PDB file of C-alpha atoms in Angstrom:
ATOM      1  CA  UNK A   1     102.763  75.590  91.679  1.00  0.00           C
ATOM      2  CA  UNK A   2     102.857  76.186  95.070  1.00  0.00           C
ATOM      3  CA  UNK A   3     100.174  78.083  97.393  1.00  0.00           C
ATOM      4  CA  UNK A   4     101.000  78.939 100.744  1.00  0.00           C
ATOM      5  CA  UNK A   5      98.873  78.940 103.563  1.00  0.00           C
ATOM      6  CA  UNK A   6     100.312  80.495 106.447  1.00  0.00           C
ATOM      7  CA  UNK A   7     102.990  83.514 106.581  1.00  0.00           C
ATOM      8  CA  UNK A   8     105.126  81.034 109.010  1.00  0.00           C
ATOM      9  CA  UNK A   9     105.351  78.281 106.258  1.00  0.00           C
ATOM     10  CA  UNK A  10     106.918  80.806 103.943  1.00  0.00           C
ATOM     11  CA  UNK A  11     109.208  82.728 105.954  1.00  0.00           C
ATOM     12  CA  UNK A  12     111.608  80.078 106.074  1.00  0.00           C
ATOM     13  CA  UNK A  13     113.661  78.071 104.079  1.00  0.00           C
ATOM     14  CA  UNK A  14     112.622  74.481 102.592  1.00  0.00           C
ATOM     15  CA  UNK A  15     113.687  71.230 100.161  1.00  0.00           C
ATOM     16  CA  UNK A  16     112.365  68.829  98.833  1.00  0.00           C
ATOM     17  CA  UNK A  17     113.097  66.050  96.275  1.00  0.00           C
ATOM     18  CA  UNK A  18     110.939  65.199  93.331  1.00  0.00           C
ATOM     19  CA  UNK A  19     110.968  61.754  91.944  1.00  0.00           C
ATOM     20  CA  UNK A  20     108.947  59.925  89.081  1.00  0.00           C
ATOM     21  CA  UNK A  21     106.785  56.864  90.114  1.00  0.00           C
ATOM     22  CA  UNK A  22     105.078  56.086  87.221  1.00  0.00           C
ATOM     23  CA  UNK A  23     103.956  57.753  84.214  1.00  0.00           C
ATOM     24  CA  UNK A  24     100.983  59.325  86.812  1.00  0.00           C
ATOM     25  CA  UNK A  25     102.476  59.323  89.945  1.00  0.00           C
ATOM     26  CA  UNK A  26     105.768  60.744  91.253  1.00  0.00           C
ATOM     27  CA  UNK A  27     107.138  60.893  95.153  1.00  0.00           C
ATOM     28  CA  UNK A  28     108.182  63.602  97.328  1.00  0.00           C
ATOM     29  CA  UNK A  29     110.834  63.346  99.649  1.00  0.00           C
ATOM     30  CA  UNK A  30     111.858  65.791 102.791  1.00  0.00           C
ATOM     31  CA  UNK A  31     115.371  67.090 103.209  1.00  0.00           C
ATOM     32  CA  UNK A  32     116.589  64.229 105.543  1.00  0.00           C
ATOM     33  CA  UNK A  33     115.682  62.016 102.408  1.00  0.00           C
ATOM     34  CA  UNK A  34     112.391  60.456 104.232  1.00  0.00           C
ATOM     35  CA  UNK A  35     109.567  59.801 101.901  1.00  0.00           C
ATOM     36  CA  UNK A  36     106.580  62.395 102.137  1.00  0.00           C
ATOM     37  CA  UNK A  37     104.099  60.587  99.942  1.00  0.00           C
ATOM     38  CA  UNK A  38     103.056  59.418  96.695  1.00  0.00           C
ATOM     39  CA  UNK A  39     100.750  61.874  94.660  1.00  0.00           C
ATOM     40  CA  UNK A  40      99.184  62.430  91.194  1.00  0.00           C
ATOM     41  CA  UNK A  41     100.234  64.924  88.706  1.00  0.00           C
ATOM     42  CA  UNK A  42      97.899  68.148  89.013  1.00  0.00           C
ATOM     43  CA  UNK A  43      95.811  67.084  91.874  1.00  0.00           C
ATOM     44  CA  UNK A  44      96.625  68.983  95.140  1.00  0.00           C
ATOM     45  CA  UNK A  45      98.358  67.549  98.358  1.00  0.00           C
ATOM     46  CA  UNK A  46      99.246  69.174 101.411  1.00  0.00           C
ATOM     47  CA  UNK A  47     102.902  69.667 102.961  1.00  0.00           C
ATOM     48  CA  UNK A  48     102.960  70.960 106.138  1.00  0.00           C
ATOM     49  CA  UNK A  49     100.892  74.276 105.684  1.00  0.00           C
ATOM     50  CA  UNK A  50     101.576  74.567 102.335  1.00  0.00           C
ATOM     51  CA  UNK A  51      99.067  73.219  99.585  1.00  0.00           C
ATOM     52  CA  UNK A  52     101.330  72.278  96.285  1.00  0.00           C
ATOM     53  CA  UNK A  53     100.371  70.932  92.585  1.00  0.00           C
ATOM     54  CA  UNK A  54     103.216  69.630  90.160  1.00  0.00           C
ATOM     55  CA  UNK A  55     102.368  69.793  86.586  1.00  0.00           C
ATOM     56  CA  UNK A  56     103.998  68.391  83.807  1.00  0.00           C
ATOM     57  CA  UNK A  57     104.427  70.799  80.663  1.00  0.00           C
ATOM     58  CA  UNK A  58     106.516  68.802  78.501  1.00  0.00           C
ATOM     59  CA  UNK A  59     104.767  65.620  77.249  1.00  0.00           C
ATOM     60  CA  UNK A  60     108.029  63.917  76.909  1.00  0.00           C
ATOM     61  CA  UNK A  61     109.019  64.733  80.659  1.00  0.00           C
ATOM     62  CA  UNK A  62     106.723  61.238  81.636  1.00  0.00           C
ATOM     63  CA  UNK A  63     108.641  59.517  79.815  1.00  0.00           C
ATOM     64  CA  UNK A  64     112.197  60.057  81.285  1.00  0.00           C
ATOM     65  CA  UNK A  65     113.444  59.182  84.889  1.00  0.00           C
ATOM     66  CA  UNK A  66     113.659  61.632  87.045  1.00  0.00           C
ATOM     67  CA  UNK A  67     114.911  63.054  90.416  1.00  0.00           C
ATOM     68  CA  UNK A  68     114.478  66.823  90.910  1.00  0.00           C
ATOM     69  CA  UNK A  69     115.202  69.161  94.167  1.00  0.00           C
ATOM     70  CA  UNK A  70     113.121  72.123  94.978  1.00  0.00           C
ATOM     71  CA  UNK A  71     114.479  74.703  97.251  1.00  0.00           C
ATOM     72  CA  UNK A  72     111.720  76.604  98.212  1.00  0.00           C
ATOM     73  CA  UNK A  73     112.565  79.860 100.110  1.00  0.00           C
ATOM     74  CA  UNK A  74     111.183  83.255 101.346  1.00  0.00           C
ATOM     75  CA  UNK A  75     110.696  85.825  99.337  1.00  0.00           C
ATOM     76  CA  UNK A  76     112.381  88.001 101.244  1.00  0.00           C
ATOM     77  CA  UNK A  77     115.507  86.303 100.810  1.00  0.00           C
ATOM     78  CA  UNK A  78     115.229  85.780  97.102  1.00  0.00           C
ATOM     79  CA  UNK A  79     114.722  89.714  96.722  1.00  0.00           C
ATOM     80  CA  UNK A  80     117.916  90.237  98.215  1.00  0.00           C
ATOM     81  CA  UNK A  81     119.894  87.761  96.121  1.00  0.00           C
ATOM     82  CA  UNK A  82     119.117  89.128  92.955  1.00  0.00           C
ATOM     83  CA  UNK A  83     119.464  92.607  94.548  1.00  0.00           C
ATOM     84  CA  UNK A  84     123.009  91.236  95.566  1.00  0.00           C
ATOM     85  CA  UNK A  85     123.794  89.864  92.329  1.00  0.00           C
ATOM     86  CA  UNK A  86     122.753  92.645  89.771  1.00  0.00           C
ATOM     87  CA  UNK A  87     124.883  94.820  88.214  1.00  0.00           C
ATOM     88  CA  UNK A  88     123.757  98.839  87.433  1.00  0.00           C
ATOM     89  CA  UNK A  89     126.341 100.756  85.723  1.00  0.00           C
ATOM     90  CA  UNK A  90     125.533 104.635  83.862  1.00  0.00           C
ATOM     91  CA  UNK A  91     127.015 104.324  79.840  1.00  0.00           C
ATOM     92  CA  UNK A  92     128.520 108.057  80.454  1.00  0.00           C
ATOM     93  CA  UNK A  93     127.876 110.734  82.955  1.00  0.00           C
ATOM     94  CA  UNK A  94     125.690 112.852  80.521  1.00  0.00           C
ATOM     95  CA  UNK A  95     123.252 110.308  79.918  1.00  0.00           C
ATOM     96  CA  UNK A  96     120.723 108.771  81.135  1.00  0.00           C
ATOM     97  CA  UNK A  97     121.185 105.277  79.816  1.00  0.00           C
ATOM     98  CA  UNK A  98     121.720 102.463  82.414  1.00  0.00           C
ATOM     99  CA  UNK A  99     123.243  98.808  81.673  1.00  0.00           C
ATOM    100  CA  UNK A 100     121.896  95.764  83.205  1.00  0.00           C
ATOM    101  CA  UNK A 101     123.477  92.808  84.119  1.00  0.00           C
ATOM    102  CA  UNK A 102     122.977  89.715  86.467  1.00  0.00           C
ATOM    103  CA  UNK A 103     124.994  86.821  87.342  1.00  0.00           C
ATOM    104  CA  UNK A 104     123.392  83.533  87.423  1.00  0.00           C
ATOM    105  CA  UNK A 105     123.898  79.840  86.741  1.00  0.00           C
ATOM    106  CA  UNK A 106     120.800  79.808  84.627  1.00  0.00           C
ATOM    107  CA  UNK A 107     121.237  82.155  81.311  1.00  0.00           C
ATOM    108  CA  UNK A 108     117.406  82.222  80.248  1.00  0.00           C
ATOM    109  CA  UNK A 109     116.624  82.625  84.171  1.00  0.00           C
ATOM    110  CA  UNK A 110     118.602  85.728  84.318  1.00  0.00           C
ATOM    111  CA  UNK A 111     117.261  86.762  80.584  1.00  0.00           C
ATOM    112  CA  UNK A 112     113.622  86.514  82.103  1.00  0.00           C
ATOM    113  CA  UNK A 113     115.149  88.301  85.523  1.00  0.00           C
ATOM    114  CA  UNK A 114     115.967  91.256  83.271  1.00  0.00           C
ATOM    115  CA  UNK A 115     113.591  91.546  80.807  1.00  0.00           C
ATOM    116  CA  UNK A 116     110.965  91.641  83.339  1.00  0.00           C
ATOM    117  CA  UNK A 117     112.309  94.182  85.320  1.00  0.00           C
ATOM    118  CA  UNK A 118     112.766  96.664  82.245  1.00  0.00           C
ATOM    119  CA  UNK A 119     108.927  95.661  81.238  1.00  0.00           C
ATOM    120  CA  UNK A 120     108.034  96.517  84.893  1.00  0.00           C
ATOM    121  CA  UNK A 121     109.864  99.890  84.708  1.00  0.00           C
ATOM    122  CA  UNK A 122     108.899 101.028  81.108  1.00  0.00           C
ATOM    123  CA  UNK A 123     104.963 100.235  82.951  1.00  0.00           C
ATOM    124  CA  UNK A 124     105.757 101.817  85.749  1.00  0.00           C
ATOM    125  CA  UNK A 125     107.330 104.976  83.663  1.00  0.00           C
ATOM    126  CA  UNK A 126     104.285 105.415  81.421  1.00  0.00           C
ATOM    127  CA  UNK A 127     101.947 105.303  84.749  1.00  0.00           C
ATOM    128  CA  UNK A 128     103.802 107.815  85.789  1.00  0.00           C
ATOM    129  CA  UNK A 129     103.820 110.321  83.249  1.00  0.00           C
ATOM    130  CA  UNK A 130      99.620 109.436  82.316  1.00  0.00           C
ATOM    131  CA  UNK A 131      99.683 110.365  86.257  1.00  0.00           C
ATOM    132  CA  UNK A 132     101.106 113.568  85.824  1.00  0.00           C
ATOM    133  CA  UNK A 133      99.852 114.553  82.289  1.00  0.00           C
ATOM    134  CA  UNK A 134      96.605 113.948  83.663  1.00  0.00           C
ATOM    135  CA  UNK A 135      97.363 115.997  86.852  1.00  0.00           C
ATOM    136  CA  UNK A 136      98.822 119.117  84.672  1.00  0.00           C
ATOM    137  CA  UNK A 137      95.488 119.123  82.495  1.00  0.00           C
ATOM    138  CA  UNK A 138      93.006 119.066  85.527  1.00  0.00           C
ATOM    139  CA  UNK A 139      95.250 121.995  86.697  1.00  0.00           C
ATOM    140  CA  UNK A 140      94.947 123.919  83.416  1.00  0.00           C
ATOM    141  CA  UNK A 141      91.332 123.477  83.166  1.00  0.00           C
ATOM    142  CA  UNK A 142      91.409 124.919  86.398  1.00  0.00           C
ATOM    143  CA  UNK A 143      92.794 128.164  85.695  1.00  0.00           C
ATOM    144  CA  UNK A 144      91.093 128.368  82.512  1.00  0.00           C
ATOM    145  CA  UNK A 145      88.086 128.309  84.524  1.00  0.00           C
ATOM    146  CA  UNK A 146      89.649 131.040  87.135  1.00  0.00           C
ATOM    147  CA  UNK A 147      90.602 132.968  84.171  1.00  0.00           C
ATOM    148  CA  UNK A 148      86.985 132.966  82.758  1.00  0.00           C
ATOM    149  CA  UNK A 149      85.328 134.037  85.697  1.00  0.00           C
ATOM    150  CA  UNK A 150      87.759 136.882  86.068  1.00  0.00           C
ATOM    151  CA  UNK A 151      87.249 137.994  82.493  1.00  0.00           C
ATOM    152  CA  UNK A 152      83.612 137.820  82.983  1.00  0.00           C
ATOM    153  CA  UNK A 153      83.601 140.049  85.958  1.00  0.00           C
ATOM    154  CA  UNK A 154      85.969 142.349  83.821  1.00  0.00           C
ATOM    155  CA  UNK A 155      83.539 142.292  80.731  1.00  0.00           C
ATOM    156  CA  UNK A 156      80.295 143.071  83.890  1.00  0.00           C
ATOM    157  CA  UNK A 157      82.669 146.271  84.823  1.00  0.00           C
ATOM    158  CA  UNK A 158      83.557 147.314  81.076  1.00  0.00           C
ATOM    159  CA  UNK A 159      79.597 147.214  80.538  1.00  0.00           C
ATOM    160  CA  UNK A 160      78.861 149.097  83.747  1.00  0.00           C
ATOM    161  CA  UNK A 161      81.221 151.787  82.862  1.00  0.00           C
ATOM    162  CA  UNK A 162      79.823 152.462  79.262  1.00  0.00           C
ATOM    163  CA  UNK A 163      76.318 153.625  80.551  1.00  0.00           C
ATOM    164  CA  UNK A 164      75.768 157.175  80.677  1.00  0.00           C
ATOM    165  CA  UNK A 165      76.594 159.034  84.514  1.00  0.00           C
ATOM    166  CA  UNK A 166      73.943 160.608  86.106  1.00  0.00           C
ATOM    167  CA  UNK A 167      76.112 163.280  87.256  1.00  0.00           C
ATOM    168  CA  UNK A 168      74.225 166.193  89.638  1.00  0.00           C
ATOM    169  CA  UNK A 169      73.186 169.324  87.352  1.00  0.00           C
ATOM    170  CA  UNK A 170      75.521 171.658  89.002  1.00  0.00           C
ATOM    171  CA  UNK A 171      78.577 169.380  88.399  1.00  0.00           C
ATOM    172  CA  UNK A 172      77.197 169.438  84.918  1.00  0.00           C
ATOM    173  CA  UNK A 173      77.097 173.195  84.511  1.00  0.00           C
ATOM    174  CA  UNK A 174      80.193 173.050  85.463  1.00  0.00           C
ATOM    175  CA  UNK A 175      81.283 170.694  82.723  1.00  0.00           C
ATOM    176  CA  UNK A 176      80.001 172.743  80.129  1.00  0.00           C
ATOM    177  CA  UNK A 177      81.266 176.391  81.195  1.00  0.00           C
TER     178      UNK A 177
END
């Protein structure tokens, strides 16, 4: 795990080289090979402005040699390589089903890569369409409240025109010649 502690730290490029020292302890090495320091598993050491933990989550991992790199790089440039290296192709013209596909050296990597995206856009489809069922009933309930008040006012005028007309008695003789 890796946290980062300044913005210049992480906008570039970095190695390093992971090796066990004992069944507690590994080393770190820089990119020109020279030794960093010795650490602990899952305690906390500094690297430049970067504060890093390695964890072991395979038992049998302490066991075994090892010597591992880690290319650490900005995430900025990782965004475009996998923008670069996946594939979006329409099955037919008259649909609106999409294939995915990504290259990589790493099959469960790119399995994760993809599966997470579709998870992401499935969530990000069902926001959208509690966003704008949501929006369409606030607007209903709206006009059903317009549409009320107008029928109200219509009822008032209905009611006003029932009572009787005082009309002036010599438009009523009138009436009744």
């Amino acid at each position: 795990m890796i946290v980062l502690s300044s913005e210049n730290y992480a906008s570039k490029s970095h190695f390093y080289r992971v090796e066990k020292a004992s069944a507690t302890t590994f080393n770190i090495f820089d990119a020109s090979n020279a030794k960093i320091g010795n650490f602990k598993y899952g305690e906390n050491f500094k690297i430049d402005e970067a504060s890093l933990v390695v964890l072991i989550n395979k038992p049998e991992f302490v066991k075994q040699d090892y010597n591992i790199g880690i290319q650490i790089n900005p995430v900025s440039q990782v965004t475009e390589g996998y923008k670069n290296r996946l594939n979006v192709a329409t099955l037919s013209k008259n649909t609106s089903v999409i294939e995915l596909s990504i290259v990589d050296p790493v099959k469960e990597k790119a399995e994760d890569f993809l599966n997470t995206l579709v998870e992401n856009y499935n969530k990000d489809a069902i926001e959208d369409k509690k966003y704008i069922s949501e929006n369409t009933s606030k607007f209903i309930e709206e006009r059903l409240t317009i549409i009320s008040e107008e029928l109200q006012d219509v009822e008032k005028d209905k009611e006003s025109l029932r009572r009787p007309i005082k009309l002036p008695m010599l438009f009523q003789k009138l009436v009744y010649i």
